């Protein structure tokens, strides 16, 4: 269980996060949606324990949590297998064993033919799969994902989302995924949490009961439309252009 | 870049052919210039090669190569070590960086010829003056490379390392070091080229042996062919050091820099 208790954060002169309460149960996938620049990434970094919150508490009793970043963050000087095995190396797993475990994961994620390639020789989608494999390799039971697919083009994004759903449900891993794309949140989450523009506050929460496999495109658009009919959600997504214009 | 072995071979040959064409064109121009201006002002390539062969048989060339090489290498090594160490410190500590940067700029601005004069005044004529001059002129180059490397360390990779709980030593070996090497190595290649040229120039004034001293002797004797022969020798040495030593070393240490897939 990961629990954020009235977490707030102020950076410099501006408040970024304001009184967030959030719980993630084992095996549960929660998607945080909000407009760009609303403090989602900061919230994720607080949840990851990368920095202490200015206010409130973060309680994490998951066995191991890891993160998938927006831009892969692979080591350019390490081959694919070594990149996947990085977390295992940090745990002190001997080289032979960590490479064979990395190889199994690489095969599972469809990277089997590129084992000795360097990151710059891989497509964006493959790099992101390597990042995912690296996070899975350490047997995490909580994945924190920061807009992991936003740099991919449409076809690859859909493929990567399907892969993620499959991996999460088969392994029973909990996930906290940050995105600015409502349909992505609706496709990947058991629960969708909508944040306001900066400072981030929770303005709406929706439980999606439909199984992942049955969430087709029609469902996603209908659900997104239904969500946007809530005034608070609409304010986050549709009517913030004026505010942005004033702010800038 | 993928392709079958024969097509890659042809591509390599064409590449070599291109370089060879350039070299032959250069030699042809040289020959033409020599015909136009007379072999006293501009001896042709054949005269230069003959002079080189003469120097070689007289045993002068080997001794000169050895003298110049160890001076250039000693100065280069000292500058490489000191410059890299100082550059890393300057990159890691803002205060030290701010203090050392203007010093480095000033050092970089001092022409090598001024260093030679100072070195001769301080150390007297001899190897010491040449080695010192090489060190003083190449130090700012390696310093700048190492400082840039330390300054541009990727915060995002550091954060990733934190998420995956990399222990400090592994963080250094797997993240910091490869990044810094990727900046220091090109600086070292540049510094090596400077080291050769400055070593030869310092020898011209400060020593009685070495390639520079040979050039000085050629000047006294108005022996343009010998001067050309020494120049050919310096260029050959520089190319050998860069392509025979530093580049292969870099390929070994940084395979991730090669763009396409190599063989295998």
Short mmCIF file of C-alpha atoms in Angstrom, two decimals:
data_model
loop_
_atom_site.label_atom_id
_atom_site.label_comp_id
_atom_site.label_asym_id
_atom_site.label_seq_id
_atom_site.Cartn_x
_atom_site.Cartn_y
_atom_site.Cartn_z
CA UNK A 1 0.00 0.00 0.00
CA UNK A 2 1.22 3.44 -0.95
CA UNK A 3 -0.52 6.23 0.93
CA UNK A 4 -0.18 9.97 0.42
CA UNK A 5 -1.64 11.90 3.37
CA UNK A 6 -2.51 15.55 2.71
CA UNK A 7 0.68 15.95 0.71
CA UNK A 8 1.57 19.45 -0.39
CA UNK A 9 4.67 20.97 -1.92
CA UNK A 10 5.96 24.44 -2.52
CA UNK A 11 8.84 25.07 -4.92
CA UNK A 12 10.40 28.48 -4.64
CA UNK A 13 7.58 31.01 -4.59
CA UNK A 14 4.88 28.86 -6.15
CA UNK A 15 2.74 26.14 -4.72
CA UNK A 16 2.85 23.05 -6.92
CA UNK A 17 0.84 20.50 -4.98
CA UNK A 18 -1.99 21.15 -2.59
CA UNK A 19 -3.42 18.70 -0.06
CA UNK A 20 -3.42 15.43 -1.97
CA UNK A 21 -4.76 12.26 -0.37
CA UNK A 22 -4.23 9.13 -2.40
CA UNK A 23 -4.01 5.40 -1.79
CA UNK A 24 -2.77 2.65 -4.04
CA UNK A 25 -3.57 -0.91 -3.06
CA UNK A 26 -1.43 -3.91 -4.12
CA UNK A 27 -2.15 -4.86 -7.71
CA UNK A 28 -4.16 -1.74 -8.35
CA UNK A 29 -3.48 0.55 -11.30
CA UNK A 30 -4.13 4.24 -10.66
CA UNK A 31 -3.82 6.86 -13.37
CA UNK A 32 -3.21 10.48 -12.52
CA UNK A 33 -4.43 12.79 -15.27
CA UNK A 34 -4.05 16.49 -15.41
CA UNK A 35 -3.12 19.26 -17.79
CA UNK A 36 0.53 19.73 -18.72
CA UNK A 37 2.60 21.44 -16.08
CA UNK A 38 0.17 20.80 -13.22
CA UNK A 39 2.71 19.17 -10.93
CA UNK A 40 2.05 15.54 -11.83
CA UNK A 41 5.73 14.72 -12.19
CA UNK A 42 6.55 16.33 -8.85
CA UNK A 43 3.80 14.29 -7.24
CA UNK A 44 5.28 11.13 -8.73
CA UNK A 45 8.74 12.00 -7.48
CA UNK A 46 7.30 12.52 -4.00
CA UNK A 47 5.58 9.13 -4.25
CA UNK A 48 8.87 7.55 -5.33
CA UNK A 49 10.60 8.99 -2.30
CA UNK A 50 13.03 10.91 -4.52
CA UNK A 51 12.31 13.97 -2.43
CA UNK A 52 10.52 14.53 0.88
CA UNK A 53 7.16 16.30 0.69
CA UNK A 54 7.00 19.84 2.03
CA UNK A 55 3.75 19.01 3.80
CA UNK A 56 2.00 15.81 4.75
CA UNK A 57 3.34 12.25 4.67
CA UNK A 58 4.15 9.56 2.13
CA UNK A 59 3.84 6.01 3.45
CA UNK A 60 5.12 3.23 1.23
CA UNK A 61 5.02 -0.36 2.38
CA UNK A 62 5.41 -1.93 -1.02
CA UNK A 63 8.30 -4.35 -1.11
CA UNK A 64 10.01 -2.57 -3.99
CA UNK A 65 8.98 0.31 -6.20
CA UNK A 66 10.70 1.45 -9.39
CA UNK A 67 10.10 4.10 -11.95
CA UNK A 68 9.72 4.34 -15.72
CA UNK A 69 10.57 7.78 -16.99
CA UNK A 70 9.19 9.70 -19.91
CA UNK A 71 12.45 9.50 -21.85
CA UNK A 72 13.72 6.01 -21.08
CA UNK A 73 16.84 7.21 -19.32
CA UNK A 74 18.89 4.26 -20.48
CA UNK A 75 22.65 4.34 -20.18
CA UNK A 76 23.90 5.20 -23.70
CA UNK A 77 27.15 3.28 -23.09
CA UNK A 78 25.55 0.01 -22.05
CA UNK A 79 24.08 -2.66 -24.30
CA UNK A 80 20.41 -3.58 -24.08
CA UNK A 81 20.93 -6.54 -21.74
CA UNK A 82 23.17 -4.60 -19.38
CA UNK A 83 20.64 -1.78 -19.28
CA UNK A 84 17.87 -4.18 -18.30
CA UNK A 85 20.12 -5.80 -15.69
CA UNK A 86 21.19 -2.47 -14.14
CA UNK A 87 18.91 -2.73 -11.10
CA UNK A 88 19.96 -6.35 -10.56
CA UNK A 89 23.60 -5.30 -10.66
CA UNK A 90 22.83 -2.73 -7.98
CA UNK A 91 21.35 -5.54 -5.88
CA UNK A 92 24.59 -7.49 -6.23
CA UNK A 93 23.21 -10.29 -8.43
CA UNK A 94 26.18 -12.07 -10.10
CA UNK A 95 26.74 -11.18 -13.76
CA UNK A 96 25.77 -14.52 -15.30
CA UNK A 97 22.53 -14.74 -13.38
CA UNK A 98 21.47 -11.13 -13.93
CA UNK A 99 22.13 -11.38 -17.67
CA UNK A 100 20.11 -14.54 -18.01
CA UNK A 101 17.23 -12.97 -16.09
CA UNK A 102 17.50 -9.89 -18.32
CA UNK A 103 17.46 -12.13 -21.39
CA UNK A 104 14.23 -13.80 -20.29
CA UNK A 105 12.59 -10.41 -19.80
CA UNK A 106 13.90 -9.09 -23.10
CA UNK A 107 12.39 -12.10 -24.90
CA UNK A 108 9.09 -11.55 -23.11
CA UNK A 109 8.99 -7.91 -24.22
CA UNK A 110 9.87 -8.73 -27.81
CA UNK A 111 13.44 -7.44 -27.68
CA UNK A 112 15.09 -10.81 -28.23
CA UNK A 113 16.83 -9.86 -31.47
CA UNK A 114 18.51 -6.74 -30.16
CA UNK A 115 20.24 -8.02 -27.04
CA UNK A 116 23.64 -6.53 -27.82
CA UNK A 117 22.45 -3.25 -29.30
CA UNK A 118 23.14 0.12 -27.75
CA UNK A 119 20.19 2.37 -26.89
CA UNK A 120 20.82 4.77 -29.78
CA UNK A 121 20.38 1.86 -32.19
CA UNK A 122 16.85 1.19 -30.90
CA UNK A 123 13.60 2.91 -31.83
CA UNK A 124 11.82 5.05 -29.24
CA UNK A 125 9.30 2.29 -28.62
CA UNK A 126 12.03 -0.28 -28.04
CA UNK A 127 13.91 2.05 -25.70
CA UNK A 128 10.77 2.43 -23.66
CA UNK A 129 10.33 -1.34 -23.55
CA UNK A 130 13.90 -1.66 -22.30
CA UNK A 131 13.11 0.88 -19.57
CA UNK A 132 10.04 -1.15 -18.67
CA UNK A 133 12.05 -4.36 -18.59
CA UNK A 134 14.65 -2.70 -16.38
CA UNK A 135 11.92 -1.71 -13.93
CA UNK A 136 10.38 -5.20 -13.97
CA UNK A 137 13.74 -6.93 -13.57
CA UNK A 138 14.07 -6.02 -9.90
CA UNK A 139 10.72 -7.71 -9.11
CA UNK A 140 9.01 -4.47 -8.25
CA UNK A 141 5.47 -4.69 -6.91
CA UNK A 142 4.83 -1.01 -7.56
CA UNK A 143 5.64 0.74 -10.82
CA UNK A 144 5.66 4.51 -10.99
CA UNK A 145 5.31 5.65 -14.59
CA UNK A 146 5.84 9.24 -15.69
CA UNK A 147 4.15 9.78 -19.07
CA UNK A 148 5.96 6.68 -20.29
CA UNK A 149 4.40 6.65 -23.75
CA UNK A 150 4.00 10.33 -24.55
CA UNK A 151 7.07 10.41 -26.79
CA UNK A 152 5.83 7.51 -28.93
CA UNK A 153 3.75 7.88 -32.06
CA UNK A 154 0.16 6.70 -32.07
CA UNK A 155 0.54 3.12 -33.27
CA UNK A 156 3.49 2.37 -31.01
CA UNK A 157 1.77 3.98 -28.07
CA UNK A 158 -1.24 1.73 -28.39
CA UNK A 159 1.02 -1.31 -28.65
CA UNK A 160 3.02 -0.25 -25.58
CA UNK A 161 -0.15 0.33 -23.59
CA UNK A 162 -1.40 -3.14 -24.42
CA UNK A 163 1.95 -4.57 -23.35
CA UNK A 164 1.82 -2.69 -20.06
CA UNK A 165 -1.72 -3.85 -19.25
CA UNK A 166 -0.69 -7.42 -19.97
CA UNK A 167 2.44 -7.21 -17.79
CA UNK A 168 0.67 -5.53 -14.89
CA UNK A 169 -2.24 -7.91 -14.73
CA UNK A 170 -0.18 -11.05 -15.23
CA UNK A 171 2.27 -10.13 -12.48
CA UNK A 172 -0.20 -8.42 -10.19
CA UNK A 173 1.92 -5.29 -10.02
CA UNK A 174 0.45 -2.07 -8.74
CA UNK A 175 1.00 1.02 -10.85
CA UNK A 176 0.77 4.75 -10.46
CA UNK A 177 0.81 6.24 -13.93
CA UNK A 178 0.93 9.92 -14.73
CA UNK A 179 -0.42 11.15 -18.07
CA UNK A 180 -2.03 14.17 -19.67
CA UNK A 181 -4.10 11.96 -21.98
CA UNK A 182 -7.58 11.14 -20.63
CA UNK A 183 -8.09 8.16 -22.94
CA UNK A 184 -4.76 6.68 -21.93
CA UNK A 185 -5.77 6.96 -18.26
CA UNK A 186 -9.13 5.36 -18.99
CA UNK A 187 -7.45 2.52 -20.85
CA UNK A 188 -4.79 1.73 -18.24
CA UNK A 189 -6.34 2.47 -14.84
CA UNK A 190 -8.56 0.69 -12.36
CA UNK A 191 -9.00 4.17 -11.04
CA UNK A 192 -8.60 7.54 -12.75
CA UNK A 193 -7.72 10.53 -10.60
CA UNK A 194 -8.12 13.94 -12.22
CA UNK A 195 -5.92 16.80 -11.04
CA UNK A 196 -6.56 20.51 -11.35
CA UNK A 197 -4.18 22.87 -13.11
CA UNK A 198 -1.31 24.04 -10.91
CA UNK A 199 -1.32 23.78 -7.95
CA UNK A 200 -2.36 20.14 -8.29
CA UNK A 201 -5.44 19.22 -6.30
CA UNK A 202 -7.64 16.16 -6.77
CA UNK A 203 -10.85 17.36 -8.41
CA UNK A 204 -12.39 14.06 -9.41
CA UNK A 205 -11.97 10.33 -8.96
CA UNK A 206 -13.52 7.63 -11.07
CA UNK A 207 -13.39 3.87 -10.70
CA UNK A 208 -13.42 2.03 -14.04
CA UNK A 209 -15.01 -1.35 -13.48
CA UNK A 210 -14.88 -2.61 -17.05
CA UNK A 211 -12.12 -5.22 -17.58
CA UNK A 212 -9.07 -4.02 -19.52
CA UNK A 213 -9.73 -6.39 -22.40
CA UNK A 214 -13.15 -4.85 -23.07
CA UNK A 215 -12.02 -1.25 -23.16
CA UNK A 216 -12.20 -0.61 -26.88
CA UNK A 217 -11.88 2.74 -28.62
CA UNK A 218 -15.61 3.44 -28.51
CA UNK A 219 -15.65 2.85 -24.78
CA UNK A 220 -12.64 5.12 -24.24
CA UNK A 221 -14.20 8.03 -26.11
CA UNK A 222 -17.57 7.60 -24.38
CA UNK A 223 -15.96 7.39 -20.98
CA UNK A 224 -13.79 10.44 -21.71
CA UNK A 225 -16.87 12.38 -22.81
CA UNK A 226 -18.73 11.30 -19.67
CA UNK A 227 -15.79 12.39 -17.52
CA UNK A 228 -15.62 15.75 -19.23
CA UNK A 229 -19.28 16.36 -18.37
CA UNK A 230 -18.20 16.76 -14.74
CA UNK A 231 -17.64 20.52 -14.36
CA UNK A 232 -14.47 20.05 -12.30
CA UNK A 233 -12.88 17.76 -14.91
CA UNK A 234 -13.89 20.09 -17.72
CA UNK A 235 -12.24 22.98 -15.90
CA UNK A 236 -9.00 21.00 -15.77
CA UNK A 237 -9.04 20.04 -19.40
CA UNK A 238 -11.18 22.29 -21.51
CA UNK A 239 -11.35 25.75 -20.07
CA UNK A 240 -7.88 26.46 -18.90
CA UNK A 241 -6.66 28.15 -22.06
CA UNK A 242 -7.65 31.60 -20.80
CA UNK A 243 -5.90 31.00 -17.51
CA UNK A 244 -2.77 29.96 -19.32
CA UNK A 245 -2.94 33.08 -21.45
CA UNK A 246 -3.22 35.20 -18.32
CA UNK A 247 -0.39 33.36 -16.63
CA UNK A 248 2.02 33.75 -19.51
CA UNK B 1 24.23 0.68 -41.89
CA UNK B 2 23.66 -2.95 -42.72
CA UNK B 3 24.93 -4.75 -45.76
CA UNK B 4 26.51 -7.95 -46.94
CA UNK B 5 30.22 -8.43 -46.44
CA UNK B 6 31.22 -7.83 -50.11
CA UNK B 7 29.17 -4.62 -50.38
CA UNK B 8 30.72 -3.35 -47.17
CA UNK B 9 34.15 -4.23 -48.53
CA UNK B 10 33.43 -2.24 -51.68
CA UNK B 11 32.23 0.69 -49.58
CA UNK B 12 35.44 0.56 -47.56
CA UNK B 13 37.53 0.43 -50.72
CA UNK B 14 35.65 3.40 -52.15
CA UNK B 15 36.25 5.27 -48.91
CA UNK B 16 39.95 4.47 -49.10
CA UNK B 17 39.92 5.36 -52.77
CA UNK B 18 38.44 8.76 -51.91
CA UNK B 19 41.16 9.48 -49.38
CA UNK B 20 43.80 8.21 -51.77
CA UNK B 21 42.48 10.51 -54.50
CA UNK B 22 42.81 13.46 -52.13
CA UNK B 23 46.37 12.52 -51.22
CA UNK B 24 47.39 11.98 -54.85
CA UNK B 25 45.84 15.29 -55.82
CA UNK B 26 47.82 17.00 -53.08
CA UNK B 27 51.06 15.32 -54.22
CA UNK B 28 50.34 16.31 -57.83
CA UNK B 29 49.84 19.96 -56.84
CA UNK B 30 53.07 19.79 -54.86
CA UNK B 31 54.92 18.40 -57.89
CA UNK B 32 53.42 21.05 -60.14
CA UNK B 33 54.42 23.82 -57.70
CA UNK B 34 57.92 22.47 -57.58
CA UNK B 35 58.12 22.52 -61.40
CA UNK B 36 56.75 26.04 -61.51
CA UNK B 37 58.90 27.61 -58.80
CA UNK B 38 62.03 25.53 -59.11
CA UNK B 39 63.31 22.86 -56.78
CA UNK B 40 65.24 25.31 -54.61
CA UNK B 41 62.16 27.14 -53.30
CA UNK B 42 59.87 24.16 -53.40
CA UNK B 43 61.54 20.77 -53.78
CA UNK B 44 59.17 18.17 -55.20
CA UNK B 45 57.84 15.18 -53.33
CA UNK B 46 60.54 12.94 -54.77
CA UNK B 47 63.29 15.27 -53.52
CA UNK B 48 61.69 15.30 -50.09
CA UNK B 49 61.46 11.50 -50.01
CA UNK B 50 65.06 11.23 -51.16
CA UNK B 51 66.12 13.64 -48.41
CA UNK B 52 64.12 11.62 -45.92
CA UNK B 53 65.82 8.43 -47.05
CA UNK B 54 69.16 10.19 -46.67
CA UNK B 55 68.33 11.30 -43.14
CA UNK B 56 67.18 7.80 -42.31
CA UNK B 57 70.36 6.17 -43.57
CA UNK B 58 72.50 8.69 -41.71
CA UNK B 59 70.69 7.59 -38.54
CA UNK B 60 69.54 11.12 -37.86
CA UNK B 61 65.84 10.45 -38.36
CA UNK B 62 65.47 7.65 -35.80
CA UNK B 63 67.24 9.63 -33.09
CA UNK B 64 65.20 12.72 -33.85
CA UNK B 65 61.93 10.79 -33.80
CA UNK B 66 62.80 9.31 -30.45
CA UNK B 67 63.80 12.67 -28.95
CA UNK B 68 60.70 14.49 -30.19
CA UNK B 69 58.40 11.62 -29.27
CA UNK B 70 59.43 11.35 -25.66
CA UNK B 71 59.31 15.11 -25.14
CA UNK B 72 55.88 15.40 -26.73
CA UNK B 73 54.57 12.34 -24.88
CA UNK B 74 55.94 13.34 -21.49
CA UNK B 75 54.47 16.84 -21.77
CA UNK B 76 51.21 15.41 -23.10
CA UNK B 77 50.99 12.85 -20.30
CA UNK B 78 51.68 15.41 -17.58
CA UNK B 79 49.16 17.82 -19.07
CA UNK B 80 46.63 15.02 -19.53
CA UNK B 81 46.86 13.94 -15.90
CA UNK B 82 46.98 17.41 -14.36
CA UNK B 83 44.44 18.95 -16.74
CA UNK B 84 41.93 16.13 -16.34
CA UNK B 85 42.23 16.13 -12.55
CA UNK B 86 41.92 19.91 -12.28
CA UNK B 87 39.10 19.99 -14.84
CA UNK B 88 37.10 17.39 -12.91
CA UNK B 89 37.55 19.32 -9.68
CA UNK B 90 36.59 22.55 -11.42
CA UNK B 91 33.50 20.90 -12.88
CA UNK B 92 32.41 19.48 -9.55
CA UNK B 93 33.00 22.57 -7.44
CA UNK B 94 31.45 25.78 -8.75
CA UNK B 95 33.78 27.95 -6.69
CA UNK B 96 36.90 26.24 -7.95
CA UNK B 97 35.49 26.30 -11.49
CA UNK B 98 34.93 30.02 -11.32
CA UNK B 99 38.44 30.52 -9.97
CA UNK B 100 40.22 28.31 -12.50
CA UNK B 101 38.30 29.16 -15.64
CA UNK B 102 39.86 32.62 -16.25
CA UNK B 103 43.29 31.15 -15.52
CA UNK B 104 42.64 28.50 -18.17
CA UNK B 105 41.45 31.16 -20.64
CA UNK B 106 44.58 33.21 -20.07
CA UNK B 107 46.80 30.15 -20.47
CA UNK B 108 44.98 29.25 -23.67
CA UNK B 109 45.55 32.78 -24.96
CA UNK B 110 49.31 32.75 -24.44
CA UNK B 111 50.95 31.81 -27.76
CA UNK B 112 53.18 28.73 -27.58
CA UNK B 113 56.13 30.82 -28.76
CA UNK B 114 55.86 32.94 -25.59
CA UNK B 115 55.94 29.78 -23.47
CA UNK B 116 59.14 28.71 -25.23
CA UNK B 117 60.82 32.01 -24.39
CA UNK B 118 59.75 31.75 -20.76
CA UNK B 119 60.74 28.10 -20.56
CA UNK B 120 64.22 28.83 -21.93
CA UNK B 121 64.60 31.67 -19.44
CA UNK B 122 63.45 29.48 -16.55
CA UNK B 123 64.96 26.10 -17.37
CA UNK B 124 67.69 26.97 -19.87
CA UNK B 125 67.93 25.31 -23.27
CA UNK B 126 67.25 21.59 -23.30
CA UNK B 127 64.55 18.93 -23.09
CA UNK B 128 63.07 20.38 -19.94
CA UNK B 129 62.10 23.58 -21.78
CA UNK B 130 60.42 21.61 -24.59
CA UNK B 131 58.53 19.32 -22.21
CA UNK B 132 57.38 22.29 -20.16
CA UNK B 133 56.17 24.16 -23.22
CA UNK B 134 54.19 21.15 -24.42
CA UNK B 135 52.63 20.79 -21.00
CA UNK B 136 51.73 24.46 -20.67
CA UNK B 137 50.04 24.61 -24.07
CA UNK B 138 48.09 21.34 -23.85
CA UNK B 139 46.98 21.65 -20.23
CA UNK B 140 44.13 24.12 -20.91
CA UNK B 141 42.77 21.80 -23.64
CA UNK B 142 42.48 18.77 -21.36
CA UNK B 143 41.27 20.98 -18.52
CA UNK B 144 38.41 22.32 -20.64
CA UNK B 145 37.42 18.81 -21.78
CA UNK B 146 37.30 17.39 -18.27
CA UNK B 147 35.48 20.43 -16.92
CA UNK B 148 32.80 20.18 -19.61
CA UNK B 149 32.45 16.48 -18.88
CA UNK B 150 31.93 17.09 -15.17
CA UNK B 151 29.60 20.04 -15.79
CA UNK B 152 27.32 18.22 -18.20
CA UNK B 153 26.68 15.16 -16.02
CA UNK B 154 23.06 14.21 -16.67
CA UNK B 155 20.92 14.91 -13.60
CA UNK B 156 18.22 12.67 -15.04
CA UNK B 157 20.53 9.67 -15.14
CA UNK B 158 21.56 10.42 -11.55
CA UNK B 159 17.90 10.40 -10.57
CA UNK B 160 17.41 7.10 -12.38
CA UNK B 161 20.40 5.73 -10.46
CA UNK B 162 18.71 6.80 -7.24
CA UNK B 163 15.46 5.04 -8.17
CA UNK B 164 17.37 1.81 -8.86
CA UNK B 165 19.43 2.30 -5.70
CA UNK B 166 22.83 2.08 -7.36
CA UNK B 167 25.57 2.04 -4.72
CA UNK B 168 28.03 4.97 -4.89
CA UNK B 169 30.88 3.04 -6.53
CA UNK B 170 28.58 1.64 -9.22
CA UNK B 171 27.09 5.09 -9.78
CA UNK B 172 30.59 6.35 -10.46
CA UNK B 173 31.75 3.45 -12.65
CA UNK B 174 28.54 3.01 -14.67
CA UNK B 175 27.26 6.56 -14.99
CA UNK B 176 29.78 9.26 -14.12
CA UNK B 177 32.95 7.77 -15.57
CA UNK B 178 31.70 6.80 -19.05
CA UNK B 179 30.18 10.25 -19.44
CA UNK B 180 33.38 12.03 -18.43
CA UNK B 181 35.51 9.78 -20.63
CA UNK B 182 33.30 10.72 -23.58
CA UNK B 183 34.37 14.33 -23.07
CA UNK B 184 37.98 13.78 -22.00
CA UNK B 185 38.88 11.53 -24.92
CA UNK B 186 38.25 13.99 -27.76
CA UNK B 187 40.12 16.62 -25.72
CA UNK B 188 43.07 14.23 -25.41
CA UNK B 189 43.07 13.63 -29.18
CA UNK B 190 43.19 17.39 -29.78
CA UNK B 191 45.87 17.83 -27.13
CA UNK B 192 47.99 15.13 -28.73
CA UNK B 193 48.00 16.96 -32.06
CA UNK B 194 48.96 20.20 -30.33
CA UNK B 195 51.66 18.38 -28.34
CA UNK B 196 53.50 17.21 -31.48
CA UNK B 197 53.44 20.58 -33.15
CA UNK B 198 54.51 22.46 -30.04
CA UNK B 199 57.25 19.93 -29.28
CA UNK B 200 58.73 20.45 -32.75
CA UNK B 201 58.51 24.22 -32.39
CA UNK B 202 60.12 24.20 -28.95
CA UNK B 203 62.96 22.05 -30.27
CA UNK B 204 63.58 24.58 -33.00
CA UNK B 205 64.68 27.04 -30.33
CA UNK B 206 65.58 25.08 -27.27
CA UNK B 207 67.29 21.81 -28.12
CA UNK B 208 70.05 20.35 -30.20
CA UNK B 209 68.31 17.16 -31.20
CA UNK B 210 64.83 16.18 -32.30
CA UNK B 211 62.83 16.98 -35.40
CA UNK B 212 62.64 20.69 -34.56
CA UNK B 213 66.41 20.89 -34.25
CA UNK B 214 66.65 19.11 -37.62
CA UNK B 215 64.40 21.78 -39.12
CA UNK B 216 66.58 24.49 -37.58
CA UNK B 217 69.64 22.86 -39.15
CA UNK B 218 67.89 22.67 -42.54
CA UNK B 219 67.14 26.37 -42.28
CA UNK B 220 70.77 27.22 -41.54
CA UNK B 221 71.89 25.10 -44.50
CA UNK B 222 69.13 26.51 -46.74
CA UNK B 223 68.22 22.85 -47.37
CA UNK B 224 64.54 23.07 -48.31
CA UNK B 225 64.37 19.39 -49.27
CA UNK B 226 65.51 18.37 -45.79
CA UNK B 227 62.96 20.73 -44.23
CA UNK B 228 60.24 19.06 -46.30
CA UNK B 229 61.51 15.66 -45.23
CA UNK B 230 61.24 16.60 -41.54
CA UNK B 231 57.71 17.95 -42.09
CA UNK B 232 56.66 14.68 -43.76
CA UNK B 233 58.09 12.87 -40.76
CA UNK B 234 56.13 14.97 -38.23
CA UNK B 235 52.86 14.49 -40.09
CA UNK B 236 53.48 10.75 -40.35
CA UNK B 237 54.16 10.56 -36.61
CA UNK B 238 51.03 12.52 -35.76
CA UNK B 239 48.86 10.31 -37.98
CA UNK B 240 50.44 7.17 -36.53
CA UNK B 241 49.81 8.33 -32.95
CA UNK B 242 46.23 9.32 -33.65
CA UNK B 243 45.07 6.46 -35.86
CA UNK B 244 47.39 3.81 -34.51
CA UNK B 245 46.89 4.54 -30.84
CA UNK B 246 44.20 6.96 -29.73
CA UNK B 247 41.40 6.17 -32.19
CA UNK B 248 41.61 2.38 -31.79
CA UNK B 249 41.73 2.90 -28.04
CA UNK B 250 38.62 5.04 -28.24
CA UNK B 251 36.86 2.43 -30.37
CA UNK B 252 37.63 -0.17 -27.74
CA UNK B 253 36.59 1.98 -24.82
CA UNK B 254 33.53 3.57 -26.39
CA UNK B 255 31.90 1.08 -28.77
CA UNK B 256 28.56 2.82 -28.18
CA UNK B 257 29.81 5.82 -30.13
CA UNK B 258 29.99 3.96 -33.43
CA UNK B 259 26.91 4.90 -35.37
CA UNK B 260 25.94 1.76 -37.27
CA UNK B 261 26.21 -1.90 -36.41
CA UNK B 262 29.77 -3.08 -36.94
CA UNK B 263 30.50 -6.62 -38.14
CA UNK B 264 29.50 -9.74 -36.14
#
